């Protein structure tokens, strides 16, 4: 939600989860309708509780099973079953954009009171009903002194007070209780609190999210050329604690906690998006982590590799999938060490070994994704893996799609030239949507697409003209959207992206699907 849907909400395609109008019905199937819509449904459960939500569902099916229904029918069932007024909550259905909740906290040691003030801003003329789940942890011991409590933010500004015995660290928006942006009134995240929560929070989502915010703070400081040493120290401390935390018994949870925020997520945290700068800063922090913990990462990787190799039968249970996920996270960090010839050889060796020994696509793809971006001493291993993956696919369309997607998103300086060659590959066609997306859409998600020479934009414009003649749904819904956020880039990139939209608009035979997207993008 916070990657794809928040981005959509911030651009010209922003619309309520119940749109008032549309030109082409195909453009109705958006991240807002599906992902934000699902979050709105989940808020019912947060507000009413699991039991109340179940009562609402029972009444909903009793009234409407087998019938066509509306959003209002669903809301009415939830309200009636729980004898509560949800009229204010209904504003979520008609409000576009991502609401922002700003918070400020204070602790009165003399009175033993913790106070949190919340204020909301949105595109709604009246305040939304926003459930904000809160927990409090003792700042000294890390113990939870207030279990998850849902604060009902129904006014533009509200204050909530809690008696406490000592200073606390707030855990706000637990379990992502509402699809909003939560920001401190100061505009600056308390990095020490984020590190504390990343190690102590009892809420799984906030524990992960706190680490993500801390990692993002370091990456953005590196990108902006700001002093980052203190923040990076907190990142290394947090990463090391998570890496060694014996209380984490689920490998999948540890894996998620160790992954750096993605480039699309980082892009949502800046005013002017610079994809190459974001990628370089993220790589810098990832390498710093890998260098600091190379010994521990290597040992952990080898231990999990032994477990994987000991399994004579491929398993898809939670424990096995979690183990594979964590092992692949470790692999990603180890392969990030590629500055010297020796490091390049070592990275290629470990990735190749996993690639060749993989008994399932998860492990094979993870290793392949590392290999396709290798250069220098790793080039030969990269090229060998590319050929072997293709040969092993034996024409399977789904596997070939993966092959194309990995190659089209590789982190290589000549990526555009490689993508152009892929479009001339015998197995590539614009007539099969998934095959088209595997190359074109994968490339547009890369930093190389935004090279400031504008050739990536020109390439996409060329492809869109061809795609629109074959499948207007693909051109409109998946590829043209790569240009819609042009106003968020610097002047040079923005002008080049806008020029491509103007070019598409001038096409004499442009489809209605694509035209609707282009016209919204040019507003």
Short mmCIF file of C-alpha atoms in Angstrom, two decimals:
data_model
loop_
_atom_site.label_atom_id
_atom_site.label_comp_id
_atom_site.label_asym_id
_atom_site.label_seq_id
_atom_site.Cartn_x
_atom_site.Cartn_y
_atom_site.Cartn_z
CA UNK A 1 0.00 0.00 0.00
CA UNK A 2 2.64 2.54 1.04
CA UNK A 3 4.64 1.92 -2.11
CA UNK A 4 2.30 1.57 -5.07
CA UNK A 5 -0.95 2.97 -3.68
CA UNK A 6 0.48 5.98 -1.84
CA UNK A 7 2.32 6.86 -5.05
CA UNK A 8 -0.94 6.63 -7.00
CA UNK A 9 -2.70 8.79 -4.39
CA UNK A 10 -0.05 11.48 -4.76
CA UNK A 11 -0.34 11.71 -8.55
CA UNK A 12 -2.88 12.61 -11.23
CA UNK A 13 -4.48 9.16 -11.03
CA UNK A 14 -5.57 9.82 -7.44
CA UNK A 15 -9.23 8.97 -6.89
CA UNK A 16 -11.52 7.74 -4.08
CA UNK A 17 -11.94 4.00 -3.60
CA UNK A 18 -15.44 4.61 -4.95
CA UNK A 19 -14.74 6.80 -8.06
CA UNK A 20 -17.44 9.15 -9.25
CA UNK A 21 -16.62 8.77 -12.96
CA UNK A 22 -14.25 7.20 -15.48
CA UNK A 23 -13.79 7.10 -19.25
CA UNK A 24 -12.54 3.54 -19.71
CA UNK A 25 -13.77 0.86 -17.29
CA UNK A 26 -10.41 -0.92 -17.58
CA UNK A 27 -8.80 2.03 -15.79
CA UNK A 28 -11.08 1.43 -12.80
CA UNK A 29 -8.99 -1.53 -11.57
CA UNK A 30 -6.37 0.37 -9.60
CA UNK A 31 -4.19 0.01 -6.52
CA UNK A 32 -6.56 2.43 -4.79
CA UNK A 33 -9.66 0.34 -5.43
CA UNK A 34 -8.01 -2.94 -4.49
CA UNK A 35 -5.31 -2.14 -1.94
CA UNK A 36 -6.64 0.94 -0.19
CA UNK A 37 -10.12 -0.56 -0.44
CA UNK A 38 -8.87 -3.63 1.43
CA UNK A 39 -7.33 -1.43 4.12
CA UNK A 40 -10.65 0.34 4.60
CA UNK A 41 -12.30 -3.05 5.12
CA UNK A 42 -9.60 -3.92 7.65
CA UNK A 43 -10.29 -0.70 9.56
CA UNK A 44 -13.77 -2.01 10.33
CA UNK A 45 -12.12 -4.89 12.18
CA UNK A 46 -9.80 -2.48 14.01
CA UNK A 47 -12.66 -0.23 15.11
CA UNK A 48 -15.28 -2.89 15.90
CA UNK A 49 -12.98 -5.67 17.06
CA UNK A 50 -12.82 -9.14 15.57
CA UNK A 51 -16.11 -10.17 17.17
CA UNK A 52 -17.90 -7.06 15.99
CA UNK A 53 -16.52 -7.46 12.49
CA UNK A 54 -17.77 -11.05 12.41
CA UNK A 55 -21.25 -9.96 13.49
CA UNK A 56 -21.24 -7.38 10.71
CA UNK A 57 -20.20 -9.98 8.14
CA UNK A 58 -22.90 -12.39 9.29
CA UNK A 59 -25.56 -9.73 8.88
CA UNK A 60 -24.11 -8.64 5.55
CA UNK A 61 -24.39 -12.15 4.11
CA UNK A 62 -27.83 -12.67 5.64
CA UNK A 63 -29.11 -9.53 3.93
CA UNK A 64 -27.31 -9.68 0.62
CA UNK A 65 -26.10 -13.19 -0.22
CA UNK A 66 -26.59 -13.67 -3.95
CA UNK A 67 -27.37 -10.00 -4.60
CA UNK A 68 -25.58 -7.06 -6.13
CA UNK A 69 -24.43 -4.73 -3.36
CA UNK A 70 -22.83 -1.34 -2.76
CA UNK A 71 -20.26 0.00 -0.32
CA UNK A 72 -23.14 1.59 1.60
CA UNK A 73 -24.75 -1.84 2.06
CA UNK A 74 -21.56 -3.17 3.64
CA UNK A 75 -21.21 -0.16 5.96
CA UNK A 76 -24.86 -0.40 7.00
CA UNK A 77 -24.47 -4.06 7.94
CA UNK A 78 -21.41 -3.31 10.07
CA UNK A 79 -23.15 -0.39 11.79
CA UNK A 80 -26.46 -2.15 12.40
CA UNK A 81 -24.89 -5.37 13.68
CA UNK A 82 -22.89 -3.42 16.26
CA UNK A 83 -25.49 -0.73 16.99
CA UNK A 84 -22.97 2.01 16.22
CA UNK A 85 -22.84 5.10 14.04
CA UNK A 86 -20.35 4.77 11.19
CA UNK A 87 -21.57 7.71 9.12
CA UNK A 88 -18.32 9.61 9.65
CA UNK A 89 -16.33 6.54 8.63
CA UNK A 90 -18.17 6.54 5.28
CA UNK A 91 -16.06 9.56 4.21
CA UNK A 92 -13.22 7.15 3.46
CA UNK A 93 -15.18 5.98 0.41
CA UNK A 94 -15.39 9.44 -1.14
CA UNK A 95 -12.02 10.92 -0.18
CA UNK A 96 -9.03 10.70 -2.50
CA UNK A 97 -5.42 11.11 -1.48
CA UNK A 98 -3.50 9.78 1.51
CA UNK A 99 -4.44 11.39 4.84
CA UNK A 100 -1.61 12.59 7.07
CA UNK A 101 -1.70 12.25 10.83
CA UNK A 102 0.75 14.46 12.71
CA UNK A 103 1.70 13.57 16.27
CA UNK A 104 3.41 15.30 19.19
CA UNK A 105 4.14 13.68 22.56
CA UNK A 106 5.16 14.83 26.02
CA UNK A 107 5.81 13.31 29.42
CA UNK A 108 4.96 15.08 32.68
CA UNK A 109 7.23 13.39 35.20
CA UNK A 110 5.70 15.19 38.17
CA UNK A 111 2.13 14.13 37.34
CA UNK A 112 3.12 10.80 35.78
CA UNK A 113 1.25 11.51 32.58
CA UNK A 114 2.05 10.72 28.97
CA UNK A 115 0.26 12.97 26.48
CA UNK A 116 -0.07 12.46 22.74
CA UNK A 117 -1.63 15.01 20.43
CA UNK A 118 -2.93 13.95 17.01
CA UNK A 119 -4.02 16.13 14.11
CA UNK A 120 -5.23 15.10 10.68
CA UNK A 121 -5.16 16.60 7.21
CA UNK A 122 -6.84 15.14 4.14
CA UNK A 123 -8.77 16.14 1.04
CA UNK A 124 -12.02 15.72 2.91
CA UNK A 125 -13.82 18.93 3.89
CA UNK A 126 -14.66 17.29 7.22
CA UNK A 127 -12.51 15.13 9.50
CA UNK A 128 -12.21 11.42 8.81
CA UNK A 129 -12.67 8.68 11.38
CA UNK A 130 -9.11 7.37 11.74
CA UNK A 131 -8.30 4.50 14.12
CA UNK A 132 -4.77 4.97 15.52
CA UNK A 133 -3.53 1.93 17.44
CA UNK A 134 -1.13 2.90 20.22
CA UNK A 135 1.09 1.04 22.65
CA UNK A 136 3.57 2.35 25.23
CA UNK A 137 6.89 0.81 26.24
CA UNK A 138 8.92 1.69 29.31
CA UNK A 139 11.98 3.63 28.14
CA UNK A 140 14.26 1.98 30.69
CA UNK A 141 13.19 -1.67 30.63
CA UNK A 142 11.52 -2.00 27.23
CA UNK A 143 8.50 -3.61 28.87
CA UNK A 144 5.05 -2.85 27.48
CA UNK A 145 3.17 -0.65 29.96
CA UNK A 146 0.15 0.01 27.71
CA UNK A 147 -1.05 -2.81 25.47
CA UNK A 148 -2.44 -1.92 22.07
CA UNK A 149 -5.22 0.62 22.47
CA UNK A 150 -7.18 2.05 19.54
CA UNK A 151 -7.46 5.84 19.66
CA UNK A 152 -10.45 7.11 17.68
CA UNK A 153 -9.30 10.24 15.88
CA UNK A 154 -12.57 11.87 14.78
CA UNK A 155 -11.70 15.54 15.00
CA UNK A 156 -9.08 17.65 13.26
CA UNK A 157 -7.11 17.82 16.51
CA UNK A 158 -7.35 15.58 19.57
CA UNK A 159 -5.29 14.94 22.69
CA UNK A 160 -5.08 11.67 24.61
CA UNK A 161 -3.60 11.29 28.11
CA UNK A 162 -2.32 8.14 29.86
CA UNK A 163 -1.07 7.68 33.45
CA UNK A 164 2.40 6.08 33.51
CA UNK A 165 5.00 5.41 36.22
CA UNK A 166 7.98 6.54 34.15
CA UNK A 167 8.99 7.88 30.77
CA UNK A 168 7.84 5.80 27.81
CA UNK A 169 8.40 5.34 24.09
CA UNK A 170 5.18 5.40 22.05
CA UNK A 171 4.49 2.74 19.43
CA UNK A 172 2.09 4.54 17.09
CA UNK A 173 -0.13 3.14 14.31
CA UNK A 174 0.39 -0.43 15.39
CA UNK A 175 -0.46 -3.12 12.87
CA UNK A 176 -0.81 -0.29 10.33
CA UNK A 177 -4.24 0.45 11.78
CA UNK A 178 -5.10 3.00 9.05
CA UNK A 179 -3.76 3.76 5.54
CA UNK A 180 -2.28 7.12 6.51
CA UNK A 181 1.09 8.83 6.67
CA UNK A 182 2.17 9.24 10.28
CA UNK A 183 4.64 12.09 10.77
CA UNK A 184 6.09 13.84 13.84
CA UNK A 185 5.14 17.48 14.33
CA UNK A 186 8.84 18.37 14.36
CA UNK A 187 9.24 16.89 10.89
CA UNK A 188 12.15 14.79 12.11
CA UNK A 189 11.83 11.18 13.26
CA UNK A 190 13.38 10.43 16.66
CA UNK A 191 16.05 7.99 15.52
CA UNK A 192 16.85 6.77 19.04
CA UNK A 193 13.18 5.88 19.57
CA UNK A 194 13.13 4.06 16.23
CA UNK A 195 16.17 2.01 17.23
CA UNK A 196 14.54 1.28 20.60
CA UNK A 197 11.29 0.11 19.01
CA UNK A 198 13.11 -1.95 16.39
CA UNK A 199 14.61 -3.98 19.24
CA UNK A 200 11.81 -3.94 21.83
CA UNK A 201 8.37 -3.35 20.29
CA UNK A 202 5.87 -6.13 20.90
CA UNK A 203 3.94 -5.20 17.76
CA UNK A 204 5.43 -7.04 14.78
CA UNK A 205 4.51 -4.41 12.22
CA UNK A 206 5.88 -1.47 14.19
CA UNK A 207 9.03 -3.35 15.10
CA UNK A 208 9.65 -3.86 11.39
CA UNK A 209 8.52 -0.36 10.45
CA UNK A 210 10.74 1.30 13.05
CA UNK A 211 13.77 -0.42 11.55
CA UNK A 212 12.61 0.62 8.10
CA UNK A 213 12.34 4.26 9.18
CA UNK A 214 15.81 4.12 10.70
CA UNK A 215 17.32 2.52 7.59
CA UNK A 216 15.54 5.11 5.41
CA UNK A 217 16.88 7.98 7.54
CA UNK A 218 20.45 6.79 6.97
CA UNK A 219 19.95 6.26 3.24
CA UNK A 220 18.37 9.67 2.71
CA UNK A 221 21.13 11.41 4.67
CA UNK A 222 23.74 9.72 2.48
CA UNK A 223 21.79 10.75 -0.62
CA UNK A 224 21.48 14.37 0.52
CA UNK A 225 25.14 14.64 1.49
CA UNK A 226 24.27 15.22 5.15
CA UNK A 227 26.21 13.96 8.15
CA UNK A 228 25.16 10.33 8.50
CA UNK A 229 27.71 8.73 10.84
CA UNK A 230 25.54 8.76 13.97
CA UNK A 231 22.49 7.46 12.11
CA UNK A 232 24.53 4.75 10.41
CA UNK A 233 25.85 3.65 13.81
CA UNK A 234 22.25 3.23 14.98
CA UNK A 235 21.49 1.26 11.81
CA UNK A 236 24.45 -1.05 12.37
CA UNK A 237 23.53 -1.52 16.02
CA UNK A 238 19.91 -2.30 15.16
CA UNK A 239 20.84 -4.63 12.32
CA UNK A 240 23.36 -6.47 14.50
CA UNK A 241 20.87 -6.88 17.34
CA UNK A 242 18.25 -8.28 14.96
CA UNK A 243 20.79 -10.57 13.33
CA UNK A 244 21.74 -12.10 16.69
CA UNK A 245 18.41 -11.90 18.56
CA UNK A 246 17.79 -15.41 19.87
CA UNK A 247 14.20 -14.54 20.79
CA UNK A 248 13.23 -14.36 17.11
CA UNK A 249 12.23 -17.93 16.31
CA UNK A 250 10.61 -17.24 12.92
CA UNK A 251 13.20 -16.92 10.13
CA UNK A 252 10.71 -15.06 7.94
CA UNK A 253 10.25 -12.33 10.56
CA UNK A 254 14.02 -11.96 10.93
CA UNK A 255 14.36 -11.75 7.14
CA UNK A 256 11.80 -8.95 6.84
CA UNK A 257 13.45 -7.06 9.71
CA UNK A 258 16.84 -7.15 7.97
CA UNK A 259 15.74 -5.97 4.53
CA UNK A 260 16.35 -2.33 3.61
CA UNK A 261 13.37 -0.28 2.36
CA UNK A 262 12.88 -0.53 -1.39
CA UNK A 263 13.65 2.25 -3.83
CA UNK A 264 9.95 2.98 -4.47
CA UNK A 265 9.34 3.35 -0.73
CA UNK A 266 12.31 5.68 -0.40
CA UNK A 267 11.02 7.74 -3.32
CA UNK A 268 7.83 8.43 -1.36
CA UNK A 269 9.90 9.97 1.44
CA UNK A 270 11.43 12.74 -0.68
CA UNK A 271 10.02 15.84 -2.34
CA UNK A 272 12.04 15.63 -5.56
CA UNK A 273 12.70 12.07 -6.71
CA UNK A 274 16.17 11.19 -8.02
CA UNK A 275 16.11 7.41 -8.71
CA UNK A 276 19.85 6.99 -9.49
CA UNK A 277 20.77 8.90 -6.31
CA UNK A 278 18.35 6.78 -4.25
CA UNK A 279 19.80 3.58 -5.66
CA UNK A 280 23.40 4.64 -5.03
CA UNK A 281 22.68 5.75 -1.45
CA UNK A 282 20.83 2.50 -0.72
CA UNK A 283 23.73 0.49 -2.11
CA UNK A 284 26.15 2.48 0.06
CA UNK A 285 24.26 1.64 3.26
CA UNK A 286 23.82 -1.99 2.22
CA UNK A 287 27.56 -2.33 1.62
CA UNK A 288 28.32 -0.70 4.97
CA UNK A 289 26.13 -3.28 6.70
CA UNK A 290 27.65 -6.14 4.72
CA UNK A 291 31.21 -5.03 5.54
CA UNK A 292 30.45 -4.67 9.24
CA UNK A 293 28.79 -8.07 9.57
CA UNK A 294 30.49 -10.08 6.84
CA UNK A 295 31.71 -12.75 9.25
CA UNK A 296 28.33 -13.14 10.94
CA UNK A 297 26.43 -13.08 7.65
CA UNK A 298 28.71 -15.69 6.13
CA UNK A 299 28.35 -18.00 9.13
CA UNK A 300 24.56 -17.58 9.19
CA UNK A 301 24.32 -18.17 5.44
CA UNK A 302 26.43 -21.33 5.63
CA UNK A 303 24.37 -22.64 8.54
CA UNK A 304 21.11 -22.18 6.64
CA UNK A 305 22.67 -23.64 3.50
CA UNK A 306 23.51 -26.80 5.43
CA UNK A 307 19.88 -27.00 6.59
CA UNK A 308 18.58 -26.54 3.05
CA UNK A 309 20.95 -29.17 1.65
CA UNK A 310 19.95 -31.60 4.41
CA UNK A 311 16.33 -31.52 3.22
CA UNK A 312 16.04 -34.32 0.69
CA UNK A 313 12.48 -33.27 -0.16
CA UNK A 314 11.50 -29.71 -1.18
CA UNK A 315 9.08 -28.37 1.44
CA UNK A 316 6.63 -25.46 1.35
CA UNK A 317 5.76 -25.31 5.06
CA UNK A 318 6.23 -22.08 6.99
CA UNK A 319 9.52 -23.08 8.57
CA UNK A 320 11.10 -24.07 5.25
CA UNK A 321 9.90 -21.02 3.33
CA UNK A 322 11.08 -18.76 6.15
CA UNK A 323 14.49 -20.39 6.11
CA UNK A 324 14.81 -19.86 2.36
CA UNK A 325 13.72 -16.24 2.64
CA UNK A 326 16.28 -15.48 5.35
CA UNK A 327 19.06 -17.29 3.52
CA UNK A 328 18.36 -15.23 0.40
CA UNK A 329 18.50 -12.01 2.43
CA UNK A 330 21.94 -13.04 3.66
CA UNK A 331 22.97 -13.83 0.09
CA UNK A 332 21.92 -10.36 -1.04
CA UNK A 333 24.12 -8.70 1.56
CA UNK A 334 27.13 -10.91 0.81
CA UNK A 335 26.83 -10.20 -2.91
CA UNK A 336 26.68 -6.46 -2.20
CA UNK A 337 30.42 -6.62 -1.47
CA UNK A 338 31.78 -6.09 -4.98
CA UNK A 339 34.30 -3.24 -4.90
CA UNK A 340 37.46 -5.29 -5.41
CA UNK A 341 38.28 -8.08 -7.86
CA UNK A 342 38.53 -10.50 -4.95
CA UNK A 343 35.10 -9.51 -3.66
CA UNK A 344 33.60 -9.86 -7.14
CA UNK A 345 35.02 -13.36 -7.49
CA UNK A 346 33.79 -14.34 -4.02
CA UNK A 347 30.27 -12.95 -4.66
CA UNK A 348 30.05 -14.74 -8.00
CA UNK A 349 31.19 -17.99 -6.40
CA UNK A 350 28.62 -18.01 -3.61
CA UNK A 351 25.75 -16.90 -5.88
CA UNK A 352 26.67 -19.45 -8.56
CA UNK A 353 26.84 -22.24 -6.02
CA UNK A 354 23.30 -21.47 -4.82
CA UNK A 355 22.04 -20.98 -8.37
CA UNK A 356 23.30 -24.38 -9.51
CA UNK A 357 22.27 -26.27 -6.38
CA UNK A 358 18.79 -24.73 -6.04
CA UNK A 359 15.96 -27.25 -5.88
CA UNK A 360 13.23 -24.59 -6.15
CA UNK A 361 12.59 -21.38 -8.03
CA UNK A 362 12.78 -19.17 -4.92
CA UNK A 363 16.46 -19.95 -4.28
CA UNK A 364 17.31 -20.01 -7.96
CA UNK A 365 15.73 -16.62 -8.63
CA UNK A 366 17.39 -15.05 -5.60
CA UNK A 367 20.81 -16.15 -6.81
CA UNK A 368 19.99 -15.22 -10.40
CA UNK A 369 18.95 -11.71 -9.38
CA UNK A 370 22.34 -11.26 -7.75
CA UNK A 371 24.22 -12.71 -10.72
CA UNK A 372 22.56 -10.63 -13.45
CA UNK A 373 23.86 -7.40 -11.89
CA UNK A 374 27.46 -8.57 -11.58
CA UNK A 375 30.26 -6.98 -13.55
CA UNK A 376 34.06 -7.04 -13.57
CA UNK A 377 35.32 -10.42 -12.39
CA UNK A 378 31.73 -11.57 -12.00
CA UNK A 379 30.81 -11.01 -15.65
CA UNK A 380 31.56 -14.55 -16.81
CA UNK A 381 29.47 -16.03 -14.00
CA UNK A 382 26.66 -13.62 -14.90
CA UNK A 383 26.66 -14.59 -18.58
CA UNK A 384 26.81 -18.30 -17.79
CA UNK A 385 23.85 -18.01 -15.41
CA UNK A 386 21.82 -16.06 -17.97
CA UNK A 387 22.26 -18.80 -20.53
CA UNK A 388 21.67 -21.63 -18.07
CA UNK A 389 18.48 -20.10 -16.65
CA UNK A 390 17.10 -19.73 -20.16
CA UNK A 391 18.07 -23.27 -21.13
CA UNK A 392 16.65 -24.76 -17.92
CA UNK A 393 13.35 -22.97 -18.54
CA UNK A 394 12.86 -25.22 -21.56
CA UNK A 395 10.29 -22.84 -23.02
CA UNK A 396 8.07 -22.61 -19.92
CA UNK A 397 6.34 -19.21 -20.42
CA UNK A 398 6.17 -18.32 -16.72
CA UNK A 399 9.85 -19.08 -16.18
CA UNK A 400 10.82 -17.20 -19.35
CA UNK A 401 8.84 -14.21 -18.04
CA UNK A 402 10.98 -14.33 -14.89
CA UNK A 403 14.11 -14.51 -17.01
CA UNK A 404 13.12 -11.43 -18.99
CA UNK A 405 12.12 -9.50 -15.85
CA UNK A 406 15.39 -10.17 -14.05
CA UNK A 407 17.45 -9.12 -17.07
CA UNK A 408 15.37 -5.97 -17.64
CA UNK A 409 15.86 -4.79 -14.06
CA UNK A 410 19.55 -5.61 -13.64
CA UNK A 411 21.76 -2.98 -12.03
CA UNK A 412 24.15 -2.47 -14.96
CA UNK A 413 25.38 0.73 -16.65
CA UNK A 414 24.35 -0.44 -20.13
CA UNK A 415 20.89 -1.67 -19.09
CA UNK A 416 18.96 0.24 -21.77
CA UNK A 417 21.05 -1.32 -24.55
CA UNK A 418 20.43 -4.74 -23.04
CA UNK A 419 16.67 -4.08 -22.80
CA UNK A 420 16.52 -2.98 -26.44
CA UNK A 421 18.17 -6.30 -27.35
CA UNK A 422 15.62 -8.16 -25.23
CA UNK A 423 12.78 -6.61 -27.25
CA UNK A 424 14.35 -8.23 -30.32
CA UNK A 425 14.67 -11.63 -28.66
CA UNK A 426 12.76 -14.42 -30.47
CA UNK A 427 10.72 -15.13 -27.32
CA UNK A 428 9.65 -11.53 -26.79
CA UNK A 429 6.29 -10.31 -28.05
CA UNK A 430 4.02 -7.37 -27.37
CA UNK A 431 0.97 -9.54 -27.94
CA UNK A 432 1.28 -11.40 -24.64
CA UNK A 433 0.66 -8.98 -21.74
CA UNK A 434 2.83 -10.76 -19.19
CA UNK A 435 5.72 -11.04 -21.61
CA UNK A 436 5.42 -7.36 -22.50
CA UNK A 437 5.30 -6.32 -18.84
CA UNK A 438 8.21 -8.56 -17.92
CA UNK A 439 10.53 -6.42 -20.02
CA UNK A 440 8.97 -2.96 -20.37
CA UNK A 441 7.51 -2.51 -16.89
CA UNK A 442 10.54 -4.09 -15.21
CA UNK A 443 12.80 -1.62 -16.98
CA UNK A 444 10.69 1.39 -16.01
CA UNK A 445 11.05 0.39 -12.35
CA UNK A 446 14.84 0.63 -12.59
CA UNK A 447 17.04 3.65 -11.92
CA UNK A 448 18.45 3.30 -15.45
CA UNK A 449 15.07 4.28 -16.87
CA UNK A 450 15.60 7.71 -15.34
CA UNK A 451 19.08 8.33 -16.75
CA UNK A 452 19.26 12.08 -17.27
CA UNK A 453 20.00 11.69 -20.99
CA UNK A 454 16.29 10.91 -21.46
CA UNK A 455 16.88 7.87 -23.66
CA UNK A 456 14.92 5.64 -21.29
CA UNK A 457 11.88 7.90 -21.65
CA UNK A 458 12.22 7.94 -25.43
CA UNK A 459 12.43 4.15 -25.47
CA UNK A 460 9.23 3.87 -23.45
CA UNK A 461 7.47 6.36 -25.73
CA UNK A 462 8.47 4.26 -28.75
CA UNK A 463 7.20 1.08 -27.10
CA UNK A 464 3.93 2.67 -25.98
CA UNK A 465 3.05 3.62 -29.54
CA UNK A 466 3.49 -0.01 -30.54
CA UNK A 467 1.80 -1.50 -27.48
CA UNK A 468 -1.28 0.70 -27.77
CA UNK A 469 -2.01 -0.74 -31.21
CA UNK A 470 -1.85 -4.27 -29.81
CA UNK A 471 -3.31 -4.01 -26.31
CA UNK A 472 -4.53 -0.66 -25.02
CA UNK A 473 -5.11 -2.05 -21.53
CA UNK A 474 -1.43 -2.85 -21.16
CA UNK A 475 -0.32 0.52 -22.49
CA UNK A 476 -2.69 2.40 -20.19
CA UNK A 477 -2.70 0.43 -16.96
CA UNK A 478 0.86 -0.76 -16.65
CA UNK A 479 3.27 1.19 -18.80
CA UNK A 480 1.95 4.73 -19.29
CA UNK A 481 1.70 5.12 -15.51
CA UNK A 482 5.50 5.32 -15.45
CA UNK A 483 5.20 8.92 -16.70
CA UNK A 484 2.34 10.14 -14.53
CA UNK A 485 4.43 11.29 -11.59
CA UNK A 486 6.63 13.53 -13.77
CA UNK A 487 5.97 16.56 -11.56
CA UNK A 488 7.86 14.90 -8.70
CA UNK A 489 11.17 14.88 -10.60
CA UNK A 490 13.67 17.66 -11.25
CA UNK A 491 12.97 20.12 -14.03
CA UNK A 492 15.07 18.31 -16.63
CA UNK A 493 13.55 14.88 -16.08
CA UNK A 494 10.05 16.32 -15.69
CA UNK A 495 10.21 18.15 -19.02
CA UNK A 496 11.41 15.04 -20.84
CA UNK A 497 8.70 12.85 -19.31
CA UNK A 498 6.02 15.42 -20.07
CA UNK A 499 7.24 15.60 -23.67
CA UNK A 500 6.56 11.88 -24.05
CA UNK A 501 3.03 12.33 -22.71
CA UNK A 502 2.47 15.12 -25.24
CA UNK A 503 3.81 12.84 -27.94
CA UNK A 504 1.36 10.10 -26.96
CA UNK A 505 -1.53 12.54 -26.85
CA UNK A 506 -0.75 13.55 -30.44
CA UNK A 507 -1.01 9.98 -31.71
CA UNK A 508 -3.77 9.97 -34.36
CA UNK A 509 -5.07 6.55 -33.31
CA UNK A 510 -4.57 6.67 -29.53
CA UNK A 511 -6.93 4.39 -27.62
CA UNK A 512 -9.46 5.67 -25.09
CA UNK A 513 -7.71 3.67 -22.38
CA UNK A 514 -4.38 5.36 -22.97
CA UNK A 515 -5.91 8.76 -23.73
CA UNK A 516 -7.63 8.89 -20.33
CA UNK A 517 -4.33 8.17 -18.56
CA UNK A 518 -2.36 10.66 -20.68
CA UNK A 519 -4.91 13.46 -20.20
CA UNK A 520 -4.86 12.99 -16.44
CA UNK A 521 -1.07 12.99 -16.52
CA UNK A 522 -0.96 16.31 -18.37
CA UNK A 523 -3.30 18.15 -16.00
#
